[in-house]
Backbone as a printed PyTorch tensor [residue, N CA C, xyz], in Angstrom:
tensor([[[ 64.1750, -20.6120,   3.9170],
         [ 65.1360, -19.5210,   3.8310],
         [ 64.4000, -18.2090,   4.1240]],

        [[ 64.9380, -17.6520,   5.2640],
         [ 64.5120, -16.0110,   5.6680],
         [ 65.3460, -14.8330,   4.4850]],

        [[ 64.2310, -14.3550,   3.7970],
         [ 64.1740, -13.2700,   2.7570],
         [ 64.9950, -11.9290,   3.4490]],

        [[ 65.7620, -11.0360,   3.5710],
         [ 65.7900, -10.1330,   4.2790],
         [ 66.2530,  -8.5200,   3.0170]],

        [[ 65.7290,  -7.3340,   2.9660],
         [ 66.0970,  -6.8670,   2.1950],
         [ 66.8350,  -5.9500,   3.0040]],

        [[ 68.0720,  -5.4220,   2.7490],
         [ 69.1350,  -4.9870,   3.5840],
         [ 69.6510,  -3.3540,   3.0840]],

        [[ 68.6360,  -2.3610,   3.3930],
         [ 69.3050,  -1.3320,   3.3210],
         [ 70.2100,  -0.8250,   3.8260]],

        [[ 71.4020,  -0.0950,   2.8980],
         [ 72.5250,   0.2080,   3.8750],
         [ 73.1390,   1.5210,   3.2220]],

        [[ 73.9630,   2.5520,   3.7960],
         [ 74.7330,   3.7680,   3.2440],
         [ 76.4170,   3.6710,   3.3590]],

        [[ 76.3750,   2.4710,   4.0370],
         [ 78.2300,   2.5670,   4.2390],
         [ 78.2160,   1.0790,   3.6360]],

        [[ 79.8760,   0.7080,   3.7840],
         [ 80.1100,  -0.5730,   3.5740],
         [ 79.9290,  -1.2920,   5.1820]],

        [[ 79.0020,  -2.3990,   5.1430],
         [ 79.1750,  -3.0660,   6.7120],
         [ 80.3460,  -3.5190,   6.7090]],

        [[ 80.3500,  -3.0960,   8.4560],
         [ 81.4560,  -3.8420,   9.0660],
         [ 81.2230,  -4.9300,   9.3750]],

        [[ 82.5290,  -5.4170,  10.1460],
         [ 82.3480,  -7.4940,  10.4250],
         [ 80.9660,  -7.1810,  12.0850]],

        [[ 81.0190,  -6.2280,  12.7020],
         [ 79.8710,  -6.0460,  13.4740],
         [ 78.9550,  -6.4050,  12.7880]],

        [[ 78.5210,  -5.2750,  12.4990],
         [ 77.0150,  -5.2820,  11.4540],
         [ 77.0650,  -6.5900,  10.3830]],

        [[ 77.6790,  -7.1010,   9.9170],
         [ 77.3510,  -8.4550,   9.5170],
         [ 77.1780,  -9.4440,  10.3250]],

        [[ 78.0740,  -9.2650,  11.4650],
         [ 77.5030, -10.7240,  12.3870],
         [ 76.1390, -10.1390,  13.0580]],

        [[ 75.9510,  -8.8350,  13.0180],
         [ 74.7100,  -8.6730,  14.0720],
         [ 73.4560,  -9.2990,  12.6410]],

        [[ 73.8490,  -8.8910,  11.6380],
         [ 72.5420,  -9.0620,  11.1780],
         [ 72.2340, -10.6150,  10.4000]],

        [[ 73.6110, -11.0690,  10.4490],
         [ 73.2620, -12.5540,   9.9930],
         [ 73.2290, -13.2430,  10.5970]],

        [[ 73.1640, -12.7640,  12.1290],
         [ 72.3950, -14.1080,  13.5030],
         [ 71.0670, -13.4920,  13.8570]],

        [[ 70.8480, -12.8480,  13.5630],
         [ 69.4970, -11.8460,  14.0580],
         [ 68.2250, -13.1530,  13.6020]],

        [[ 68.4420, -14.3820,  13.1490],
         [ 67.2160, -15.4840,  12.9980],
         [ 67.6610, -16.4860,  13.4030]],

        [[ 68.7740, -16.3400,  14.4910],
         [ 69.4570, -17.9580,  14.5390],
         [ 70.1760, -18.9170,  13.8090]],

        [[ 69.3930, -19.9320,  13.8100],
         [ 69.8280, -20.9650,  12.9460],
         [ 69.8580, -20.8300,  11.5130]],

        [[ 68.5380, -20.3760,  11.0170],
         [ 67.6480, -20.0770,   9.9550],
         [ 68.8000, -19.4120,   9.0440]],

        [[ 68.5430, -20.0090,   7.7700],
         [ 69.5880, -19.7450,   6.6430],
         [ 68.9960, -18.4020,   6.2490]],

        [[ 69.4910, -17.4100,   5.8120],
         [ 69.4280, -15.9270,   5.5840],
         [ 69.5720, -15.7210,   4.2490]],

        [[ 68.7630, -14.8060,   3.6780],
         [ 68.9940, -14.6650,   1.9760],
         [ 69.1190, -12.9270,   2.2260]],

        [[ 70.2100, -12.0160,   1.1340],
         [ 69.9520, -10.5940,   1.6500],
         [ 69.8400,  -9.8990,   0.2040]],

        [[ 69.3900,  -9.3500,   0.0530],
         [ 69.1080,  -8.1560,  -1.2720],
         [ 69.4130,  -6.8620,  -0.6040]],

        [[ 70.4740,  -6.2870,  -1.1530],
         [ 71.3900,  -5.4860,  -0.3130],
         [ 71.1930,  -4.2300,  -1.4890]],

        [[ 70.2270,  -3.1040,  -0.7300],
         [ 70.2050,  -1.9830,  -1.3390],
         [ 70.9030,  -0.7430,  -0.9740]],

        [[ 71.7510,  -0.4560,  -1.7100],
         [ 73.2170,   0.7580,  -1.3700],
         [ 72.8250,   1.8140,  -1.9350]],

        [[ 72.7410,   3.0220,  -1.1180],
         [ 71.7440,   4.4450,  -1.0720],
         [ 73.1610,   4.7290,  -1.1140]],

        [[ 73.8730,   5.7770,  -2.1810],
         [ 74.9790,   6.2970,  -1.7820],
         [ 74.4200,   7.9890,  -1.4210]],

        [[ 75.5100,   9.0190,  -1.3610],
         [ 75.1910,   9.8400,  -0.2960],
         [ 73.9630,  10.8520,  -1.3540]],

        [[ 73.0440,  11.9290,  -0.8110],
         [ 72.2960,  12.7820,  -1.0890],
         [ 73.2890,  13.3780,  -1.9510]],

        [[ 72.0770,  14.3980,  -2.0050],
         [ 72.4630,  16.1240,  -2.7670],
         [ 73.2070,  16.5940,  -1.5990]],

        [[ 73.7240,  18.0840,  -1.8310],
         [ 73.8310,  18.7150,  -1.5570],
         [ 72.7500,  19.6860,  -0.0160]],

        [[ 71.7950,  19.0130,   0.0380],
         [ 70.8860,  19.5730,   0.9120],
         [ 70.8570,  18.5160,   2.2450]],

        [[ 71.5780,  17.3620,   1.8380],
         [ 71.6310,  16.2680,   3.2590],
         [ 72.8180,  16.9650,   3.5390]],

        [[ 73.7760,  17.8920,   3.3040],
         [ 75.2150,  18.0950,   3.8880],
         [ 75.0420,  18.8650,   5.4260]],

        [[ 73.5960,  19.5040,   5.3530],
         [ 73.5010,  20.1640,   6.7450],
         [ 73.0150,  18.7810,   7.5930]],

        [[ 71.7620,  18.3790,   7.1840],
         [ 71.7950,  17.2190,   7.7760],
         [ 72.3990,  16.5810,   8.4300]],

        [[ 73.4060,  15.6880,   7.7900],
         [ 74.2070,  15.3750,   8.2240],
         [ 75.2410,  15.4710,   9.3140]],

        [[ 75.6500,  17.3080,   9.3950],
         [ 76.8790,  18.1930,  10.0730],
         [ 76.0190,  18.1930,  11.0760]],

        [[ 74.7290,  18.4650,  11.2800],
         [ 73.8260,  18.4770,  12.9920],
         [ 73.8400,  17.3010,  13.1050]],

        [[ 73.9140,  15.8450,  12.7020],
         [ 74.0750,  14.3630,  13.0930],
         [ 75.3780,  14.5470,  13.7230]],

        [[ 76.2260,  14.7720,  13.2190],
         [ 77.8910,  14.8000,  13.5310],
         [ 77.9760,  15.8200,  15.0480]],

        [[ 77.9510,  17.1240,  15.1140],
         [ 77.6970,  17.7270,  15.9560],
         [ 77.1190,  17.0290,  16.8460]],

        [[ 75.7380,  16.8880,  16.6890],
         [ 74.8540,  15.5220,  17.8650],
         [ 75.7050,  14.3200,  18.2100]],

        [[ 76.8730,  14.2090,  17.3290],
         [ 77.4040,  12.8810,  18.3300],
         [ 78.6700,  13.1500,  18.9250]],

        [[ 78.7030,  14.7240,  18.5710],
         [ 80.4190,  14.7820,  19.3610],
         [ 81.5440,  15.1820,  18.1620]],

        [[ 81.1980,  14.4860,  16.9590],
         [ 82.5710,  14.6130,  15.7710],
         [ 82.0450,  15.7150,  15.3950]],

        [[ 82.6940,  16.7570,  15.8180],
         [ 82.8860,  18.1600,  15.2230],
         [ 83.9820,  17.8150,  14.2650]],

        [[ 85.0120,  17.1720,  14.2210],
         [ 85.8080,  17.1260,  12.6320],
         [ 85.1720,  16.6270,  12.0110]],

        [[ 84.5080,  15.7340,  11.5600],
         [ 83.3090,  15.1310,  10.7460],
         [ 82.5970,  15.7180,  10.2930]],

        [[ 81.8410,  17.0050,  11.3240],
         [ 81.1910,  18.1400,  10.9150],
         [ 81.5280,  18.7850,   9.7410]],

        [[ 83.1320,  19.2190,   9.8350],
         [ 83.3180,  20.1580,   8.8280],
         [ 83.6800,  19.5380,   7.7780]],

        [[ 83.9570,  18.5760,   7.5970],
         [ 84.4390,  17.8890,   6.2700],
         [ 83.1860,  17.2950,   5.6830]],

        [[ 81.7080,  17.7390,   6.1010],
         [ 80.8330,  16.6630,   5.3380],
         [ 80.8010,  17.8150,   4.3530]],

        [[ 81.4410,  18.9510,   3.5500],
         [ 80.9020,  19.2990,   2.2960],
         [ 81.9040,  18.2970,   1.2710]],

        [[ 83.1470,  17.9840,   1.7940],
         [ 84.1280,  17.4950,   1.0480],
         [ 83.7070,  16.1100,   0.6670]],

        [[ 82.6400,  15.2970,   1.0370],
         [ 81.9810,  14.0910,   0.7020],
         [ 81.7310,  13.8810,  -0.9020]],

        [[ 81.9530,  13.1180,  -1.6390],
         [ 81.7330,  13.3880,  -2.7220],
         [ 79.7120,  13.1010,  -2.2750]],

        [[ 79.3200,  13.7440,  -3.9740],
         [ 77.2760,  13.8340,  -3.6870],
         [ 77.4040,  13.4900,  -5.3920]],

        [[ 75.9540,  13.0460,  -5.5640],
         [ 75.5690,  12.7650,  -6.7020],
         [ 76.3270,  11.7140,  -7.4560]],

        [[ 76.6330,  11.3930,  -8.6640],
         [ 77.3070,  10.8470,  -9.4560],
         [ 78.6470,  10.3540,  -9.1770]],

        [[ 79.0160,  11.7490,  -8.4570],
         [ 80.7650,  11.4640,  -7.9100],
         [ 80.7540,  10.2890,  -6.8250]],

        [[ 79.3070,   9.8980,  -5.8650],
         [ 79.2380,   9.3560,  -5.0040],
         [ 78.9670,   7.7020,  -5.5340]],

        [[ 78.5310,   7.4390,  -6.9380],
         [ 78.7330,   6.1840,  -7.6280],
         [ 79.8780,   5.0840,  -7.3410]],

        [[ 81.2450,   5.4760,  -7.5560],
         [ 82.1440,   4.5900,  -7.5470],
         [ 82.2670,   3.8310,  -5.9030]],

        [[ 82.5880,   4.7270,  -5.0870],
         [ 82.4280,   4.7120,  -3.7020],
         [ 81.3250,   3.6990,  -3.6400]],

        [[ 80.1980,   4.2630,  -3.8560],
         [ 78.8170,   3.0150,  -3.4180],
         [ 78.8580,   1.5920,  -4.0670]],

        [[ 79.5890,   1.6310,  -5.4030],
         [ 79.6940,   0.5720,  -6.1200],
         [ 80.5970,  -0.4330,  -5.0250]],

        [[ 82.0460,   0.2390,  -4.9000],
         [ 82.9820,  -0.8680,  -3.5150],
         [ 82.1490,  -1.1360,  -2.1730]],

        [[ 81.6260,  -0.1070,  -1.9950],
         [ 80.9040,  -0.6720,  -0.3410],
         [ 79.9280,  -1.3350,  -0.6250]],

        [[ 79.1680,  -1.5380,  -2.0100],
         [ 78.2590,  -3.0350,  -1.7910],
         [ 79.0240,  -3.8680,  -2.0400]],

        [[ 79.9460,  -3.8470,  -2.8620],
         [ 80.6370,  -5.3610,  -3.3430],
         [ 81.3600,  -5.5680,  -1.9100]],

        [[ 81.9670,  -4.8640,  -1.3860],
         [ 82.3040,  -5.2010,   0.1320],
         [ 81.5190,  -5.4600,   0.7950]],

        [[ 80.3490,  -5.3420,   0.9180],
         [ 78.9730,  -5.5280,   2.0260],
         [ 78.6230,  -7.1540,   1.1410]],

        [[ 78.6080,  -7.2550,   0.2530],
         [ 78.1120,  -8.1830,  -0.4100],
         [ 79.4530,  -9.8690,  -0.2180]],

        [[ 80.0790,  -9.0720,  -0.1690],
         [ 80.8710, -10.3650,   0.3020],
         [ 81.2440, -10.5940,   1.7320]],

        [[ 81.3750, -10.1090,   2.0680],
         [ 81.1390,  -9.6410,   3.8490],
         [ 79.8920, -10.7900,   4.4680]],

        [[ 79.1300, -10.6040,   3.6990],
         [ 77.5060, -11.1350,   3.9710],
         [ 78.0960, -12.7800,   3.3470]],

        [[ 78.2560, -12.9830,   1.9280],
         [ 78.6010, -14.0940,   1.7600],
         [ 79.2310, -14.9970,   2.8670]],

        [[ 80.6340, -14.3030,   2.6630],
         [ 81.9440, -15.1160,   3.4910],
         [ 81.8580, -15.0930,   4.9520]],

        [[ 80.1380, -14.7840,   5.3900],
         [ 79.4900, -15.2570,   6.4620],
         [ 78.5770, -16.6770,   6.4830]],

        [[ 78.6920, -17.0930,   5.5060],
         [ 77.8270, -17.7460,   4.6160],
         [ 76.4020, -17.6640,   4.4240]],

        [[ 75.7800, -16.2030,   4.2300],
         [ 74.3750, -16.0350,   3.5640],
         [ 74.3700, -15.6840,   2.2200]],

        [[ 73.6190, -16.1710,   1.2190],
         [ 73.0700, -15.5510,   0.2910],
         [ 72.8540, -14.3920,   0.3000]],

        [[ 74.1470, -12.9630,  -0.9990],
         [ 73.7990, -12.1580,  -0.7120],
         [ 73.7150, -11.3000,  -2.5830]],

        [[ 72.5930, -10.4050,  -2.4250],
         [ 72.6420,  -9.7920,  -3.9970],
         [ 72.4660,  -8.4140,  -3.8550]],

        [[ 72.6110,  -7.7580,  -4.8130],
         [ 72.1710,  -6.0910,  -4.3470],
         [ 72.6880,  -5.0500,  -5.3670]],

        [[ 72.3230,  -3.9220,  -4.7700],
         [ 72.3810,  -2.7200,  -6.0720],
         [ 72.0310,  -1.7300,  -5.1650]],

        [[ 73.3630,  -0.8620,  -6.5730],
         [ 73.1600,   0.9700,  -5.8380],
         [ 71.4830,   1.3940,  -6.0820]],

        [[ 71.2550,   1.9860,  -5.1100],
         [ 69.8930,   2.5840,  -5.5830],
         [ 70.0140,   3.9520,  -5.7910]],

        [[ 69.6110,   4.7640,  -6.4020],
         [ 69.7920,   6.0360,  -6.3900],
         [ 68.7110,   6.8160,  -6.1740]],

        [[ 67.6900,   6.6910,  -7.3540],
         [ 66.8260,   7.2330,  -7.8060],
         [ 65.1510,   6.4760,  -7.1020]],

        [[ 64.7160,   7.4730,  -6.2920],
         [ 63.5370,   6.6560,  -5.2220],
         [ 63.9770,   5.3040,  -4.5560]],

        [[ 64.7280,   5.3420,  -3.3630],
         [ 64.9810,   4.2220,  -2.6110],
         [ 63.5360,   3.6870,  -2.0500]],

        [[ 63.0330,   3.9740,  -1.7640],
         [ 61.9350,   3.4430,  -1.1170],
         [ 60.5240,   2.9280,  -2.1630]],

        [[ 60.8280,   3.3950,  -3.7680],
         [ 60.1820,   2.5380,  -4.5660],
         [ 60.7610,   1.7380,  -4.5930]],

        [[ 62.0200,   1.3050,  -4.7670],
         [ 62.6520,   0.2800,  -5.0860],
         [ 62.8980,  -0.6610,  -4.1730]],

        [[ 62.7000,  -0.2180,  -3.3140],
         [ 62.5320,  -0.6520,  -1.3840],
         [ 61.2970,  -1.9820,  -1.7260]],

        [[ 59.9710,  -1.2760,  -2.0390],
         [ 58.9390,  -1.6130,  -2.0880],
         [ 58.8220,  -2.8880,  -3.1130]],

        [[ 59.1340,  -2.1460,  -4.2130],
         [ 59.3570,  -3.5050,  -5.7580],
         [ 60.4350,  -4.6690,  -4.8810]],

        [[ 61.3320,  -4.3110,  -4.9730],
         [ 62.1000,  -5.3590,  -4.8560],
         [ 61.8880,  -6.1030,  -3.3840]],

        [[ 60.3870,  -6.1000,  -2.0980],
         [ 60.2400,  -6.8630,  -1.1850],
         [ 58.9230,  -7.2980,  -2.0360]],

        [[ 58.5610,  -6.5600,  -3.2140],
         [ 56.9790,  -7.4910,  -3.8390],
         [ 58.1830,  -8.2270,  -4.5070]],

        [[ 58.7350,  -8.3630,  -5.4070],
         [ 59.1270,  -9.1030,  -6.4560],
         [ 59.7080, -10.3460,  -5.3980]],

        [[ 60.6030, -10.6020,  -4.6810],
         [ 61.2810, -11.5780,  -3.9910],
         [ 60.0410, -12.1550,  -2.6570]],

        [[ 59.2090, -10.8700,  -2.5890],
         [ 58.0390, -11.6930,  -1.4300],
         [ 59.0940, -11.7440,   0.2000]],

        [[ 59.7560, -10.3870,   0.4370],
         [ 60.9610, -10.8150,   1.6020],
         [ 60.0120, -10.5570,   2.8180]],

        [[ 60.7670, -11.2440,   3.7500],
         [ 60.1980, -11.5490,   4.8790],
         [ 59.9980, -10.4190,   5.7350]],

        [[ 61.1220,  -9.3870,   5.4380],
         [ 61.4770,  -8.1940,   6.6250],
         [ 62.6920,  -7.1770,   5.8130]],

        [[ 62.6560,  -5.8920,   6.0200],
         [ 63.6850,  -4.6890,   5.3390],
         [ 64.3300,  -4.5900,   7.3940]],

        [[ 65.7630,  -4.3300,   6.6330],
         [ 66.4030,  -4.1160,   7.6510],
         [ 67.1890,  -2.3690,   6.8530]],

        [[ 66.6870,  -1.3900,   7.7510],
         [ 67.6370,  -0.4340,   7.3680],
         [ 68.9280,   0.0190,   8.4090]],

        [[ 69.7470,  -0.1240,   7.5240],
         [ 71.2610,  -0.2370,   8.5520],
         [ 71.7740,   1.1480,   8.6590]],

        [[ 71.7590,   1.9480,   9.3970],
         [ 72.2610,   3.6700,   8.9470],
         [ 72.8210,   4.0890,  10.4440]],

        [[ 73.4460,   4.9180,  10.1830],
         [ 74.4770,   5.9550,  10.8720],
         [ 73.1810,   6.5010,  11.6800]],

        [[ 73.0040,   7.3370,  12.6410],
         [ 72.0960,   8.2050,  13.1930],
         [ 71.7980,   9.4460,  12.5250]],

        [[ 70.2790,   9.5090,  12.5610],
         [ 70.1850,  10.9800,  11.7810],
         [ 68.8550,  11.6340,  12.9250]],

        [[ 69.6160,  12.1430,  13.8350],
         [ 69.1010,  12.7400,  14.5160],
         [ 67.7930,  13.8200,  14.3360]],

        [[ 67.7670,  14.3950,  13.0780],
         [ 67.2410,  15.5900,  12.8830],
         [ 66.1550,  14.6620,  12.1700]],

        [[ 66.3170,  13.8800,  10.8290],
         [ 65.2760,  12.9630,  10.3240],
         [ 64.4670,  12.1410,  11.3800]],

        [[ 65.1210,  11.6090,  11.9990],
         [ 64.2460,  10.7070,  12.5880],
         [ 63.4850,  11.4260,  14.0760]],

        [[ 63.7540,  12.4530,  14.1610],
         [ 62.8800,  13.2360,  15.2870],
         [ 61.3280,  13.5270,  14.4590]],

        [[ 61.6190,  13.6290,  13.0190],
         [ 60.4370,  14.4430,  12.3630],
         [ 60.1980,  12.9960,  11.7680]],

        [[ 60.3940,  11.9150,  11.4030],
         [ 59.7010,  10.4210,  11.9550],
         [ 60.0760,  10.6770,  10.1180]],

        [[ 61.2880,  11.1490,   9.0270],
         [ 61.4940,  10.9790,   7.5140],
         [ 62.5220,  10.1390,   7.2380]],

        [[ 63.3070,   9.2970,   8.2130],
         [ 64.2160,   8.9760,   7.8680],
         [ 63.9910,   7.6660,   7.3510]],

        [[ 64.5890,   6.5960,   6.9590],
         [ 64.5940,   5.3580,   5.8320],
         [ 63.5560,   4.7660,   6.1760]],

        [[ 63.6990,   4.0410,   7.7610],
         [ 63.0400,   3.2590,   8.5880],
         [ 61.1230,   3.9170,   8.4040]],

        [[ 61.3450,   4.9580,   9.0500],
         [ 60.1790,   5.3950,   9.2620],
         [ 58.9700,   5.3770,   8.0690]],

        [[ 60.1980,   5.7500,   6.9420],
         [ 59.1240,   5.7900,   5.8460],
         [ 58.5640,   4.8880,   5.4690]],

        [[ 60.0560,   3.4390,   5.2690],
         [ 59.4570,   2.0770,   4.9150],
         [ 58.2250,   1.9840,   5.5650]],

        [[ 58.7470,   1.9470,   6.5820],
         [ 57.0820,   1.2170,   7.6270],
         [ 55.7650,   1.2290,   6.9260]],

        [[ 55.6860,   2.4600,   6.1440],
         [ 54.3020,   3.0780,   6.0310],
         [ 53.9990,   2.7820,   4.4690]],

        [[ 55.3970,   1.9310,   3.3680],
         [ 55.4670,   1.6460,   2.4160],
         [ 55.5890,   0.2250,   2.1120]],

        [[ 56.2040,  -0.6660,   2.3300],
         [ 56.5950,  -1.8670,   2.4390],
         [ 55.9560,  -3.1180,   2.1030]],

        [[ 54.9710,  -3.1150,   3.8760],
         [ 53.9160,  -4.1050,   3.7190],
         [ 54.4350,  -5.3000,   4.1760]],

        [[ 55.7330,  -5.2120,   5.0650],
         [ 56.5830,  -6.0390,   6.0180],
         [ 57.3070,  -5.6880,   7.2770]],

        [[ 57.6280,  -6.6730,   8.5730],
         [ 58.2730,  -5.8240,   9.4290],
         [ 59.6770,  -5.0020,   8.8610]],

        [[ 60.0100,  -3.7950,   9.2270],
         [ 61.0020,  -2.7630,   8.6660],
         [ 61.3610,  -2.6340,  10.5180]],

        [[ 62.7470,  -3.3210,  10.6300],
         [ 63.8210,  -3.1300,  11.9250],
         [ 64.9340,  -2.3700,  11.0790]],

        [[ 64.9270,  -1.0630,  12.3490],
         [ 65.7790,  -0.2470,  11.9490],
         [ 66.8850,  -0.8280,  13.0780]],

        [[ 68.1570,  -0.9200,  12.5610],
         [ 69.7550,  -0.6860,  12.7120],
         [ 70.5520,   0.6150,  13.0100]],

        [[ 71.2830,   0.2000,  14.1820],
         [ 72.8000,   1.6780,  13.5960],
         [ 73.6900,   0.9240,  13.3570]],

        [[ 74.1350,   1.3390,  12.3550],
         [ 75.7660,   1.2340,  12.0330],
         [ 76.9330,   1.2220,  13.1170]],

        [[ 77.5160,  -0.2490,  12.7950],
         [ 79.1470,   0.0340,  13.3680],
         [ 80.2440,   0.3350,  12.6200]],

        [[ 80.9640,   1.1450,  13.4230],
         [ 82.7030,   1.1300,  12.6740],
         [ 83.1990,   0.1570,  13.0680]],

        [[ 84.4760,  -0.1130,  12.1170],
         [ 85.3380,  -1.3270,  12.7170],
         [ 86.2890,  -1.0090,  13.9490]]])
């Protein structure tokens, strides 16, 4: 069984589940599904130059209206249990948790504790992070101590 630890910020779609539960073939898939719900207040610019960079200027202006912090709990709680069965009723083994507080310690513990084969981070584009090499992917790499394949996100 291929270990895979599955970072993600949205709920996957039926894309992003079939992309990532054939991504070994045959090979039965196990996923530990870690759900980053949204930043502070200081990813909201972030974000609005991602949006801008792809064209959704309405997207732009509505990222202050996102819920952040705490308010962003309930939300993250449905999009793993949706990501989490999504992944199942593909038939892989799937487990997971909001992360909040240091994703990328918990990144780290939870590929020592299970011994996973590979971190997959699944994310939207962040143009501005990943030019300056801070965004999920990049950091894992340098934390981990496994291959870390970065993903974009599909809509349905």
């Amino acid at each position: 069984m291929f270990t895979s630890v599955l970072m993600i910020e949205k709920p996957l779609s039926s894309v992003d589940v079939e992309f990532v539960t054939t991504l070994h073939g045959d090979e039965g898939v196990s996923f530990i599904v870690l759900m980053q719900p949204r930043g502070d207040q200081a990813d909201v610019l972030l974000r609005a130059i991602d949006d801008v960079a792809l064209g959704e200027l309405k997207e732009a202006a509505r990222e202050g209206e996102e819920p952040e912090g705490r308010e962003a709990r309930l939300p993250a709680e449905r999009a793993l249990e949706h990501s989490l069965q999504a992944l199942r009723d593909a038939g892989c083994e799937a487990v997971g948790q909001v992360v909040e507080d240091h994703p990328l310690d918990k990144m780290k513990a939870v590929v020592d504790e299970v011994n996973a084969d590979e971190v997959i981070v699944l994310t939207a584009p962040h143009y501005v992070e990943e030019f300056f090499h801070r965004d999920w992917a990049s950091r894992a790499r340098h934390k981990v101590g496994v291959p870390v394949l970065k993903l974009f996100a599909h809509n349905d």
